[in-house]
Amino acid sequence: MAIGDSMYLIGIGVALILFLGQIILHGQISWLNSPMIERVTLVTDHDEKTLEQLLKLLKEHDISVLTFDA
């Protein structure tokens, strides 16, 4: 095997490693995702059940409420 041939193999191997790395880093992999923090402003009526229903819905979707201002 000539030196030029081994360089082609190294180049192909590095390209495959980079390609697999891009797939891993840009994929939706749960252990790589960092938590997101969003600020949400809602305008609702003055019914107490509305707030309870909203908090229940957020909890069902695994969304944590860090702070709440009324």
GROMACS .gro file of N, CA and C in nm:
model
  210
    1MET      N    1   0.086  -0.118   0.000
    1MET     CA    2   0.000   0.000   0.000
    1MET      C    3   0.090   0.124   0.000
    2ALA      N    4   0.066   0.211  -0.091
    2ALA     CA    5   0.147   0.332  -0.103
    2ALA      C    6   0.102   0.437  -0.002
    3ILE      N    7   0.186   0.534   0.018
    3ILE     CA    8   0.154   0.641   0.113
    3ILE      C    9   0.029   0.717   0.069
    4GLY      N   10   0.014   0.739  -0.059
    4GLY     CA   11  -0.103   0.810  -0.111
    4GLY      C   12  -0.232   0.736  -0.083
    5ASP      N   13  -0.228   0.604  -0.091
    5ASP     CA   14  -0.348   0.524  -0.064
    5ASP      C   15  -0.388   0.534   0.083
    6SER      N   16  -0.290   0.533   0.173
    6SER     CA   17  -0.323   0.542   0.315
    6SER      C   18  -0.380   0.679   0.350
    7MET      N   19  -0.335   0.782   0.277
    7MET     CA   20  -0.390   0.916   0.301
    7MET      C   21  -0.538   0.921   0.262
    8TYR      N   22  -0.574   0.851   0.153
    8TYR     CA   23  -0.714   0.844   0.115
    8TYR      C   24  -0.796   0.775   0.223
    9LEU      N   25  -0.745   0.668   0.279
    9LEU     CA   26  -0.816   0.597   0.385
    9LEU      C   27  -0.832   0.684   0.509
   10ILE      N   28  -0.728   0.757   0.544
   10ILE     CA   29  -0.736   0.848   0.660
   10ILE      C   30  -0.840   0.957   0.633
   11GLY      N   31  -0.838   1.012   0.513
   11GLY     CA   32  -0.936   1.116   0.477
   11GLY      C   33  -1.079   1.066   0.483
   12ILE      N   34  -1.102   0.947   0.430
   12ILE     CA   35  -1.236   0.888   0.433
   12ILE      C   36  -1.278   0.860   0.577
   13GLY      N   37  -1.186   0.808   0.658
   13GLY     CA   38  -1.218   0.781   0.799
   13GLY      C   39  -1.253   0.907   0.875
   14VAL      N   40  -1.177   1.013   0.854
   14VAL     CA   41  -1.205   1.141   0.922
   14VAL      C   42  -1.338   1.197   0.875
   15ALA      N   43  -1.368   1.188   0.746
   15ALA     CA   44  -1.496   1.236   0.694
   15ALA      C   45  -1.613   1.160   0.758
   16LEU      N   46  -1.598   1.029   0.774
   16LEU     CA   47  -1.704   0.949   0.837
   16LEU      C   48  -1.722   0.988   0.985
   17ILE      N   49  -1.611   1.012   1.055
   17ILE     CA   50  -1.620   1.053   1.195
   17ILE      C   51  -1.692   1.188   1.205
   18LEU      N   52  -1.657   1.282   1.118
   18LEU     CA   53  -1.723   1.414   1.119
   18LEU      C   54  -1.871   1.401   1.085
   19PHE      N   55  -1.902   1.318   0.988
   19PHE     CA   56  -2.042   1.298   0.949
   19PHE      C   57  -2.124   1.240   1.064
   20LEU      N   58  -2.071   1.138   1.130
   20LEU     CA   59  -2.141   1.078   1.244
   20LEU      C   60  -2.153   1.178   1.360
   21GLY      N   61  -2.050   1.258   1.381
   21GLY     CA   62  -2.056   1.360   1.485
   21GLY      C   63  -2.165   1.462   1.459
   22GLN      N   64  -2.181   1.503   1.334
   22GLN     CA   65  -2.287   1.599   1.300
   22GLN      C   66  -2.426   1.539   1.321
   23ILE      N   67  -2.442   1.412   1.287
   23ILE     CA   68  -2.570   1.345   1.309
   23ILE      C   69  -2.603   1.341   1.458
   24ILE      N   70  -2.504   1.308   1.540
   24ILE     CA   71  -2.526   1.298   1.685
   24ILE      C   72  -2.558   1.435   1.744
   25LEU      N   73  -2.479   1.538   1.708
   25LEU     CA   74  -2.496   1.669   1.769
   25LEU      C   75  -2.621   1.743   1.721
   26HIS      N   76  -2.667   1.715   1.599
   26HIS     CA   77  -2.785   1.783   1.548
   26HIS      C   78  -2.913   1.701   1.564
   27GLY      N   79  -2.902   1.581   1.614
   27GLY     CA   80  -3.019   1.496   1.634
   27GLY      C   81  -3.092   1.532   1.762
   28GLN      N   82  -3.210   1.479   1.777
   28GLN     CA   83  -3.291   1.500   1.896
   28GLN      C   84  -3.261   1.390   1.997
   29ILE      N   85  -3.148   1.400   2.062
   29ILE     CA   86  -3.106   1.301   2.160
   29ILE      C   87  -3.129   1.361   2.298
   30SER      N   88  -3.207   1.292   2.380
   30SER     CA   89  -3.252   1.349   2.507
   30SER      C   90  -3.137   1.377   2.603
   31TRP      N   91  -3.033   1.296   2.604
   31TRP     CA   92  -2.926   1.318   2.700
   31TRP      C   93  -2.833   1.432   2.659
   32LEU      N   94  -2.848   1.484   2.537
   32LEU     CA   95  -2.769   1.599   2.494
   32LEU      C   96  -2.846   1.730   2.506
   33ASN      N   97  -2.976   1.723   2.523
   33ASN     CA   98  -3.057   1.844   2.530
   33ASN      C   99  -3.040   1.914   2.664
   34SER      N  100  -3.024   2.042   2.659
   34SER     CA  101  -3.016   2.120   2.782
   34SER      C  102  -3.155   2.177   2.811
   35PRO      N  103  -3.185   2.201   2.940
   35PRO     CA  104  -3.317   2.256   2.972
   35PRO      C  105  -3.334   2.397   2.915
   36MET      N  106  -3.456   2.427   2.878
   36MET     CA  107  -3.487   2.559   2.824
   36MET      C  108  -3.568   2.637   2.926
   37ILE      N  109  -3.545   2.765   2.930
   37ILE     CA  110  -3.623   2.854   3.016
   37ILE      C  111  -3.690   2.957   2.927
   38GLU      N  112  -3.820   2.967   2.940
   38GLU     CA  113  -3.898   3.062   2.863
   38GLU      C  114  -3.983   3.147   2.957
   39ARG      N  115  -4.003   3.270   2.920
   39ARG     CA  116  -4.094   3.357   2.995
   39ARG      C  117  -4.223   3.366   2.914
   40VAL      N  118  -4.334   3.334   2.979
   40VAL     CA  119  -4.464   3.331   2.913
   40VAL      C  120  -4.557   3.427   2.985
   41THR      N  121  -4.627   3.510   2.909
   41THR     CA  122  -4.725   3.602   2.965
   41THR      C  123  -4.862   3.562   2.913
   42LEU      N  124  -4.955   3.538   3.005
   42LEU     CA  125  -5.091   3.498   2.969
   42LEU      C  126  -5.190   3.597   3.028
   43VAL      N  127  -5.297   3.621   2.955
   43VAL     CA  128  -5.407   3.703   3.004
   43VAL      C  129  -5.529   3.612   3.007
   44THR      N  130  -5.587   3.595   3.127
   44THR     CA  131  -5.702   3.506   3.142
   44THR      C  132  -5.811   3.578   3.221
   45ASP      N  133  -5.922   3.508   3.239
   45ASP     CA  134  -6.029   3.562   3.322
   45ASP      C  135  -5.991   3.544   3.470
   46HIS      N  136  -6.075   3.587   3.558
   46HIS     CA  137  -6.045   3.583   3.701
   46HIS      C  138  -6.096   3.456   3.769
   47ASP      N  139  -6.120   3.353   3.692
   47ASP     CA  140  -6.169   3.228   3.748
   47ASP      C  141  -6.052   3.146   3.805
   48GLU      N  142  -6.067   3.095   3.927
   48GLU     CA  143  -5.960   3.018   3.990
   48GLU      C  144  -5.936   2.885   3.918
   49LYS      N  145  -6.039   2.829   3.858
   49LYS     CA  146  -6.024   2.700   3.788
   49LYS      C  147  -5.936   2.714   3.665
   50THR      N  148  -5.932   2.833   3.606
   50THR     CA  149  -5.848   2.854   3.489
   50THR      C  150  -5.702   2.832   3.524
   51LEU      N  151  -5.658   2.888   3.635
   51LEU     CA  152  -5.519   2.872   3.678
   51LEU      C  153  -5.488   2.726   3.711
   52GLU      N  154  -5.579   2.660   3.781
   52GLU     CA  155  -5.559   2.520   3.815
   52GLU      C  156  -5.549   2.434   3.689
   53GLN      N  157  -5.635   2.460   3.591
   53GLN     CA  158  -5.632   2.383   3.467
   53GLN      C  159  -5.503   2.409   3.390
   54LEU      N  160  -5.457   2.533   3.391
   54LEU     CA  161  -5.334   2.567   3.321
   54LEU      C  162  -5.214   2.496   3.385
   55LEU      N  163  -5.204   2.500   3.516
   55LEU     CA  164  -5.094   2.434   3.585
   55LEU      C  165  -5.099   2.282   3.566
   56LYS      N  166  -5.218   2.226   3.566
   56LYS     CA  167  -5.234   2.082   3.543
   56LYS      C  168  -5.188   2.046   3.401
   57LEU      N  169  -5.224   2.127   3.303
   57LEU     CA  170  -5.185   2.103   3.165
   57LEU      C  171  -5.033   2.111   3.148
   58LEU      N  172  -4.972   2.209   3.212
   58LEU     CA  173  -4.826   2.221   3.205
   58LEU      C  174  -4.758   2.101   3.269
   59LYS      N  175  -4.811   2.055   3.381
   59LYS     CA  176  -4.753   1.940   3.450
   59LYS      C  177  -4.766   1.813   3.365
   60GLU      N  178  -4.877   1.797   3.294
   60GLU     CA  179  -4.898   1.681   3.208
   60GLU      C  180  -4.794   1.675   3.096
   61HIS      N  181  -4.746   1.791   3.054
   61HIS     CA  182  -4.646   1.798   2.947
   61HIS      C  183  -4.504   1.813   3.001
   62ASP      N  184  -4.486   1.781   3.131
   62ASP     CA  185  -4.355   1.787   3.196
   62ASP      C  186  -4.290   1.924   3.186
   63ILE      N  187  -4.370   2.029   3.203
   63ILE     CA  188  -4.320   2.166   3.202
   63ILE      C  189  -4.325   2.217   3.344
   64SER      N  190  -4.209   2.255   3.397
   64SER     CA  191  -4.200   2.304   3.534
   64SER      C  192  -4.222   2.455   3.536
   65VAL      N  193  -4.292   2.501   3.637
   65VAL     CA  194  -4.312   2.643   3.659
   65VAL      C  195  -4.218   2.686   3.771
   66LEU      N  196  -4.121   2.770   3.735
   66LEU     CA  197  -4.021   2.813   3.834
   66LEU      C  198  -4.074   2.928   3.920
   67THR      N  199  -4.133   3.027   3.856
   67THR     CA  200  -4.192   3.140   3.929
   67THR      C  201  -4.328   3.171   3.869
   68PHE      N  202  -4.411   3.234   3.950
   68PHE     CA  203  -4.545   3.270   3.906
   68PHE      C  204  -4.580   3.405   3.965
   69ASP      N  205  -4.618   3.498   3.881
   69ASP     CA  206  -4.663   3.631   3.925
   69ASP      C  207  -4.806   3.651   3.878
   70ALA      N  208  -4.888   3.702   3.968
   70ALA     CA  209  -5.028   3.729   3.931
   70ALA      C  210  -5.058   3.876   3.952
   0.00000   0.00000   0.00000
